[in-house]
CSV table of C-alpha atoms and ligand atoms in Angstrom, one decimal:
chain,number,residue,atom,x,y,z
A,1,MET,CA,115.3,161.4,106.4
A,2,PHE,CA,115.3,165.0,106.4
A,3,LYS,CA,117.4,165.8,103.3
A,4,ARG,CA,117.8,170.0,102.9
A,5,PHE,CA,121.7,170.2,103.6
A,6,ARG,CA,122.9,166.8,101.9
A,7,ARG,CA,120.4,167.6,98.6
A,8,LYS,CA,122.5,170.8,97.6
A,9,ARG,CA,126.2,168.9,98.1
A,10,VAL,CA,124.7,165.9,95.4
A,11,ASN,CA,127.4,167.2,92.6
A,12,GLU,CA,130.2,169.7,92.0
A,13,THR,CA,128.3,172.3,89.6
A,14,LEU,CA,125.7,172.7,92.0
A,15,ARG,CA,128.4,172.7,95.1
A,16,ASN,CA,129.8,175.7,92.9
A,17,LEU,CA,126.3,177.5,92.2
A,18,VAL,CA,125.9,177.7,96.3
A,19,LYS,CA,129.5,178.3,97.1
A,20,GLU,CA,129.0,181.8,99.4
A,21,THR,CA,133.0,182.4,99.0
A,22,VAL,CA,135.7,182.3,96.5
A,23,LEU,CA,139.7,183.1,96.2
A,24,THR,CA,140.5,184.6,93.2
A,25,LYS,CA,143.9,185.5,91.7
A,26,ASN,CA,142.8,189.6,92.2
A,27,ASP,CA,143.2,189.0,96.1
A,28,PHE,CA,146.6,188.9,96.5
A,29,ILE,CA,149.5,191.0,97.2
A,30,TYR,CA,153.1,188.9,97.2
A,31,PRO,CA,155.5,190.2,99.6
A,32,LEU,CA,159.4,190.7,98.0
A,33,PHE,CA,162.3,191.3,100.2
A,34,VAL,CA,165.2,193.7,98.3
A,35,LYS,CA,168.9,193.5,99.3
A,36,GLU,CA,171.7,195.5,97.9
A,37,GLY,CA,174.1,193.9,95.6
A,38,THR,CA,173.0,191.7,92.1
A,39,GLY,CA,172.7,188.4,91.3
A,40,ILE,CA,171.6,187.8,95.1
A,41,LYS,CA,168.5,185.4,95.7
A,42,ASN,CA,168.9,184.4,99.9
A,43,GLU,CA,166.2,181.6,100.8
A,44,ILE,CA,165.4,182.3,104.4
A,45,SER,CA,165.7,179.1,106.5
A,46,SER,CA,162.4,179.0,108.5
A,47,MET,CA,160.6,180.4,105.2
A,48,PRO,CA,161.0,177.9,102.0
A,49,GLY,CA,160.7,179.8,99.1
A,50,VAL,CA,160.7,183.3,100.1
A,51,PHE,CA,164.2,185.3,99.6
A,52,GLN,CA,166.3,188.2,99.8
A,53,MET,CA,166.8,189.4,96.5
A,54,SER,CA,168.6,192.1,94.6
A,55,ILE,CA,167.4,193.8,92.3
A,56,ASP,CA,167.9,192.5,88.9
A,57,GLU,CA,166.6,189.3,90.7
A,58,ILE,CA,163.2,190.6,91.6
A,59,LEU,CA,162.6,192.0,88.1
A,60,LYS,CA,163.1,188.4,87.3
A,61,GLU,CA,160.3,187.0,90.0
A,62,CYS,CA,158.0,190.4,88.8
A,63,ALA,CA,158.4,188.9,85.3
A,64,TYR,CA,157.5,185.3,86.7
A,65,ILE,CA,154.7,186.6,88.6
A,66,ARG,CA,153.6,188.4,86.0
A,67,THR,CA,152.8,185.3,83.6
A,68,ILE,CA,150.6,183.6,86.6
A,69,GLY,CA,148.1,186.7,86.5
A,70,LEU,CA,150.0,187.7,89.8
A,71,ASN,CA,149.7,191.8,89.4
A,72,SER,CA,150.5,193.2,92.7
A,73,ILE,CA,153.5,193.0,95.1
A,74,ILE,CA,154.5,194.6,98.5
A,75,LEU,CA,158.2,195.6,99.0
A,76,PHE,CA,160.7,195.6,101.8
A,77,ALA,CA,163.9,196.6,101.9
A,78,ILE,CA,167.2,195.6,103.6
A,79,PRO,CA,170.1,198.5,103.8
A,80,ASP,CA,173.3,197.8,103.9
A,81,LEU,CA,173.6,201.2,106.2
A,82,LYS,CA,171.5,200.9,109.2
A,83,ASP,CA,171.7,204.1,112.1
A,84,SER,CA,169.6,205.3,114.8
A,85,ILE,CA,167.2,207.5,112.1
A,86,GLY,CA,167.0,204.9,109.5
A,87,SER,CA,168.6,207.7,106.9
A,88,GLU,CA,169.0,205.5,104.0
A,89,CYS,CA,165.0,205.5,103.5
A,90,LEU,CA,165.0,209.1,103.6
A,91,CYS,CA,167.4,209.8,100.8
A,92,GLU,CA,165.8,209.8,96.9
A,93,HIS,CA,168.5,207.5,96.3
A,94,SER,CA,167.3,205.0,99.2
A,95,ILE,CA,167.2,201.5,98.2
A,96,ILE,CA,163.7,201.4,98.0
A,97,SER,CA,163.3,204.0,95.9
A,98,ARG,CA,165.7,202.4,93.2
A,99,THR,CA,163.6,199.2,93.4
A,100,VAL,CA,160.4,200.9,92.4
A,101,LYS,CA,161.7,202.9,89.9
A,102,ALA,CA,163.3,199.7,88.6
A,103,ILE,CA,159.8,197.6,88.6
A,104,LYS,CA,158.0,200.4,87.2
A,105,LYS,CA,160.4,201.2,84.2
A,106,GLU,CA,160.2,197.7,83.1
A,107,PHE,CA,156.3,196.9,84.1
A,108,PRO,CA,154.7,200.2,84.5
A,109,ASP,CA,151.3,198.5,84.6
A,110,MET,CA,152.5,196.1,88.1
A,111,PHE,CA,151.1,197.6,90.9
A,112,VAL,CA,153.6,198.1,93.5
A,113,VAL,CA,153.4,198.8,97.3
A,114,THR,CA,155.9,199.8,99.5
A,115,ASP,CA,155.7,199.4,102.9
A,116,LEU,CA,156.4,202.6,105.1
A,117,CYS,CA,158.4,201.9,108.3
A,118,PHE,CA,161.7,202.8,110.0
A,119,CYS,CA,162.4,198.8,112.1
A,120,GLU,CA,164.5,197.8,108.6
A,121,TYR,CA,166.6,200.7,109.0
A,122,THR,CA,167.7,202.1,112.1
A,123,ASP,CA,170.4,200.2,114.0
A,124,HIS,CA,168.1,199.5,116.9
A,125,GLY,CA,165.1,197.7,115.1
A,126,HIS,CA,162.4,199.8,116.3
A,127,CYS,CA,159.7,201.4,113.9
A,128,GLY,CA,160.4,204.9,114.7
A,129,ILE,CA,163.3,207.4,116.4
A,130,LEU,CA,163.7,206.6,120.2
A,131,ASP,CA,163.8,209.3,122.8
A,132,GLU,CA,166.5,209.7,125.9
A,133,ASN,CA,164.5,206.8,127.7
A,134,SER,CA,164.5,204.6,124.6
A,135,THR,CA,161.0,204.8,123.5
A,136,VAL,CA,159.9,205.4,120.6
A,137,ASN,CA,159.0,209.1,120.2
A,138,ASN,CA,155.3,209.0,118.4
A,139,ASP,CA,155.8,212.8,116.8
A,140,ALA,CA,159.2,212.8,115.3
A,141,THR,CA,158.5,209.4,114.1
A,142,LEU,CA,155.7,211.2,112.0
A,143,GLU,CA,157.6,213.8,110.8
A,144,ILE,CA,160.0,211.3,109.3
A,145,SER,CA,157.3,209.2,108.1
A,146,ALA,CA,156.1,212.0,105.8
A,147,GLN,CA,159.3,212.1,104.8
A,148,GLN,CA,159.4,209.2,104.0
A,149,ALA,CA,156.3,209.3,102.3
A,150,LEU,CA,157.6,211.5,99.7
A,151,ILE,CA,160.3,209.6,98.7
A,152,HIS,CA,158.5,206.5,97.6
A,153,ALA,CA,155.8,209.0,96.3
A,154,LYS,CA,158.4,210.5,94.3
A,155,ALA,CA,159.5,207.4,93.2
A,156,GLY,CA,156.7,206.1,91.5
A,157,VAL,CA,155.0,204.0,93.9
A,158,ASP,CA,151.1,202.9,93.5
A,159,MET,CA,150.5,202.6,96.9
A,160,ILE,CA,151.7,203.4,100.6
A,161,ALA,CA,151.9,201.1,103.4
A,162,PRO,CA,152.9,202.6,106.8
A,163,SER,CA,152.9,199.8,109.0
A,164,GLY,CA,155.1,201.5,112.1
A,165,MET,CA,151.6,201.5,114.4
A,166,MET,CA,152.5,205.7,115.1
A,167,ASP,CA,149.3,207.3,116.5
A,168,GLY,CA,148.4,210.2,113.8
A,169,ILE,CA,150.6,208.6,110.9
A,170,ILE,CA,147.4,208.4,108.5
A,171,GLU,CA,146.7,212.0,108.9
A,172,ALA,CA,150.1,213.2,109.0
A,173,LEU,CA,150.9,211.0,105.5
A,174,ARG,CA,147.6,212.5,104.3
A,175,THR,CA,148.1,216.0,104.5
A,176,THR,CA,151.9,215.9,103.3
A,177,LEU,CA,151.1,213.9,100.1
A,178,ASP,CA,148.2,215.8,99.4
A,179,SER,CA,150.5,219.2,100.0
A,180,ASN,CA,152.6,218.1,97.4
A,181,GLY,CA,150.8,216.7,94.5
A,182,TYR,CA,149.8,212.8,95.6
A,183,GLU,CA,146.6,213.6,96.6
A,184,ASN,CA,145.8,210.6,94.3
A,185,LEU,CA,148.3,208.4,95.8
A,186,PRO,CA,146.1,205.5,98.3
A,187,ILE,CA,147.1,205.0,101.7
A,188,MET,CA,146.8,201.4,102.9
A,189,ALA,CA,146.8,200.9,107.0
A,190,TYR,CA,148.4,198.7,108.9
A,191,SER,CA,145.3,200.0,111.3
A,192,THR,CA,144.6,196.8,113.2
A,193,LYS,CA,148.4,195.5,114.3
A,194,PHE,CA,149.0,193.4,117.1
A,195,ALA,CA,152.3,192.9,119.1
A,196,SER,CA,152.4,189.3,117.9
A,197,ALA,CA,155.4,186.4,118.4
A,198,TYR,CA,154.1,185.5,114.6
A,199,TYR,CA,156.2,188.2,113.1
A,200,GLY,CA,159.5,186.1,114.4
A,201,PRO,CA,160.4,184.6,110.6
A,202,PHE,CA,159.7,188.2,109.0
A,203,ARG,CA,162.6,189.7,111.5
A,204,ASP,CA,165.1,187.1,110.4
A,205,VAL,CA,164.5,188.5,106.2
A,206,ALA,CA,164.3,191.8,107.1
A,207,GLU,CA,166.5,191.9,109.5
A,208,SER,CA,164.7,193.9,111.7
A,209,ALA,CA,164.4,192.5,115.1
A,210,PRO,CA,164.6,195.3,117.8
A,211,SER,CA,168.2,195.2,119.5
A,212,LYS,CA,166.5,195.4,123.1
A,213,GLY,CA,162.9,196.0,124.5
A,214,ASP,CA,160.1,194.9,122.0
A,215,ARG,CA,157.0,196.3,120.3
A,216,LYS,CA,154.4,196.4,122.9
A,217,MET,CA,154.5,200.5,123.4
A,218,TYR,CA,153.3,201.0,120.1
A,219,GLN,CA,151.9,197.5,118.6
A,220,MET,CA,148.4,196.2,120.2
A,221,ASP,CA,148.0,193.6,122.5
A,222,PRO,CA,146.1,190.5,121.4
A,223,ALA,CA,143.9,190.4,124.1
A,224,ASN,CA,141.8,193.7,123.0
A,225,ARG,CA,138.9,193.2,121.0
A,226,LEU,CA,137.5,196.4,121.0
A,227,GLU,CA,140.2,198.5,120.8
A,228,ALA,CA,141.5,196.6,117.8
A,229,ILE,CA,137.7,197.8,116.1
A,230,GLU,CA,138.8,201.4,117.1
A,231,GLU,CA,142.1,201.1,115.9
A,232,SER,CA,141.0,200.8,112.3
A,233,LEU,CA,138.0,203.1,112.7
A,234,GLU,CA,140.5,205.9,113.7
A,235,ASP,CA,142.3,205.2,110.6
A,236,GLU,CA,139.3,205.5,108.2
A,237,ARG,CA,138.5,209.0,109.9
A,238,GLN,CA,142.0,210.4,109.5
A,239,GLY,CA,141.7,209.2,105.7
A,240,ALA,CA,142.8,205.3,105.4
A,241,ASP,CA,141.7,204.5,102.1
A,242,ILE,CA,142.4,200.5,102.7
A,243,LEU,CA,142.5,199.0,106.6
A,244,MET,CA,144.3,195.9,107.8
A,245,VAL,CA,144.3,193.5,110.0
A,246,LYS,CA,147.6,191.9,110.7
A,247,PRO,CA,148.7,188.9,111.8
A,248,ALA,CA,145.2,187.2,110.3
A,249,LEU,CA,144.8,183.5,111.4
A,250,ALA,CA,144.3,184.1,115.0
A,251,TYR,CA,143.2,187.1,114.4
A,252,LEU,CA,139.5,185.9,112.3
A,253,ASP,CA,137.2,187.3,114.7
A,254,VAL,CA,138.6,190.5,114.4
A,255,ILE,CA,138.6,190.7,110.8
A,256,ARG,CA,135.0,189.9,110.5
A,257,GLU,CA,134.0,192.8,113.6
A,258,ILE,CA,136.3,195.6,111.6
A,259,ARG,CA,134.4,194.4,108.3
A,260,ASN,CA,131.4,195.0,110.2
A,261,ALA,CA,132.1,198.1,111.3
A,262,SER,CA,133.5,200.0,107.9
A,263,LYS,CA,132.8,199.7,104.3
A,264,LEU,CA,136.2,200.3,103.4
A,265,PRO,CA,138.2,197.7,101.7
A,266,LEU,CA,139.8,195.4,104.0
A,267,ALA,CA,143.1,193.7,104.1
A,268,VAL,CA,144.4,191.1,105.8
A,269,TYR,CA,148.5,190.0,106.4
A,270,ASN,CA,149.0,186.4,106.6
A,271,VAL,CA,152.1,186.8,107.8
A,272,SER,CA,156.2,185.1,108.3
A,273,GLY,CA,155.0,182.8,111.4
A,274,GLU,CA,151.8,181.1,109.5
A,275,TYR,CA,153.4,180.9,106.2
A,276,ALA,CA,156.4,178.8,108.3
A,277,MET,CA,154.3,176.9,110.3
A,278,LEU,CA,152.3,175.4,106.9
A,279,GLN,CA,155.8,174.9,105.1
A,280,ALA,CA,157.0,173.0,108.8
A,281,GLY,CA,153.8,171.0,108.5
A,282,LYS,CA,154.9,170.5,104.9
A,283,LYS,CA,158.0,169.7,105.7
A,284,ALA,CA,157.3,167.3,108.1
A,285,GLY,CA,154.9,165.6,106.0
A,286,ILE,CA,151.9,166.2,108.6
A,287,ILE,CA,149.7,168.1,106.5
A,288,ASP,CA,147.9,168.1,102.5
A,289,TYR,CA,150.2,171.5,102.4
A,290,GLU,CA,148.3,172.7,99.4
A,291,ARG,CA,144.4,172.1,100.6
A,292,VAL,CA,145.6,173.6,103.9
A,293,MET,CA,147.0,176.5,102.3
A,294,MET,CA,144.0,177.1,100.3
A,295,GLU,CA,141.6,176.4,103.3
A,296,THR,CA,143.4,179.2,105.5
A,297,LEU,CA,142.9,181.6,102.3
A,298,LEU,CA,139.8,181.0,101.9
A,299,SER,CA,138.8,181.4,105.6
A,300,PHE,CA,140.0,184.9,105.3
A,301,LYS,CA,138.1,186.2,102.7
A,302,ARG,CA,134.8,184.5,104.3
A,303,ALA,CA,135.9,186.2,107.6
A,304,GLY,CA,135.4,189.4,105.1
A,305,ALA,CA,138.9,190.4,104.1
A,306,ASP,CA,138.9,191.6,100.4
A,307,ILE,CA,142.5,191.5,100.2
A,308,ILE,CA,145.3,188.6,101.3
A,309,ILE,CA,148.9,190.1,102.0
A,310,THR,CA,150.8,186.4,101.7
A,311,TYR,CA,153.6,184.9,100.9
A,312,HIS,CA,151.7,181.9,99.5
A,313,ALA,CA,150.4,184.4,96.9
A,314,LYS,CA,152.3,182.8,94.0
A,315,GLU,CA,151.5,178.8,94.9
A,316,ALA,CA,147.6,180.0,95.4
A,317,CYS,CA,147.8,181.8,91.7
A,318,GLU,CA,149.2,178.5,90.3
A,319,ILE,CA,146.9,176.1,91.8
A,320,LEU,CA,143.9,178.4,90.7
A,321,ASN,CA,145.2,178.7,87.4
A,322,LYS,CA,145.2,174.7,87.1
A,323,GLN,CA,141.3,174.9,88.4
B,401,PBG,C1,157.5,196.3,109.8
B,401,PBG,C2,156.3,195.3,109.5
B,401,PBG,C3,156.5,193.7,110.1
B,401,PBG,C4,156.0,193.1,109.9
B,401,PBG,C5,155.7,193.7,108.0
B,401,PBG,N1,156.1,195.0,108.5
B,401,PBG,C6,157.5,193.1,111.2
B,401,PBG,C7,157.0,194.0,112.5
B,401,PBG,O1,156.2,194.9,112.9
B,401,PBG,O2,158.1,193.9,113.6
B,401,PBG,C8,155.4,191.6,109.5
B,401,PBG,C9,155.2,190.7,108.4
B,401,PBG,C10,155.5,189.8,108.8
B,401,PBG,O3,155.3,188.9,110.0
B,401,PBG,O4,155.2,188.9,107.6
B,401,PBG,N2,157.0,197.2,111.0
B,402,ZN,ZN1,158.6,198.5,112.0
């Protein structure tokens, strides 16, 4: 019998020698949600293990994740005050600035990324300013996005990640950052972001569901493969340092295509709905949660991702530490 495949699977050492893809603790960025107050740690019912936390609790969380070798986070804020233009995130006292400063003060070498958008800060829940017909005004949103970027930069963030899918956002942010002395601050673009039902649980955590309408006017149609590649290549042309595909699991084909089309580092966002499904499967006792999780995360790397933004980051690092 022809044994050309089986003879390389005979023992674990040989299997490891011929392994093509590995997950490491350096691959992950862990999302954290900050809320006003002290001593607050509210678990999200659809996302066990994911919390809204006040700054003091965020600091405790950072202290813990560093002990397991997880050193990169992405921050989302849930402000107390929301209005039509998201003014909370445009002042130097914003909850996100205070959080970044607190983290960088206590853990200067922690790599802190901020999500840059308006949906958490606006009372209507859209990712920018609305015009008379209740559609997001692209160019007006670019202006306030640049202001928000400077607030994050001044607070000492290590990388900004604009997630609102406005046209021209990367060029607008790069120009503003460069002309204000932040030439060394990298931008990770949410370059190919689909209008996805998989964001449902996130909108509960971030309290950011649009009060009316949806995001189909600015986020991508899940049906479009060629446009998905163009979206990322356009952000590359505008000066993005890292590209991203979001969500991850239902878009592995798109991850691979963008990997092949660009030489920039590529991130994927393993989103809230993907996490919630695995957690629900675990609770129902129908899957081996840890193995399914690690297999899922590995699939992102096999598809071509360099960086995985995931709510599983902590659990994955704990498992990798045991291996
Ligand atoms: C904000 C933003 C969203 C996510 C990340 N940044 C929500 C959205 O676009 O509706 C989703 C993350 C997740 O589902 O885990 N623009
Ligand atoms: Zn948004």
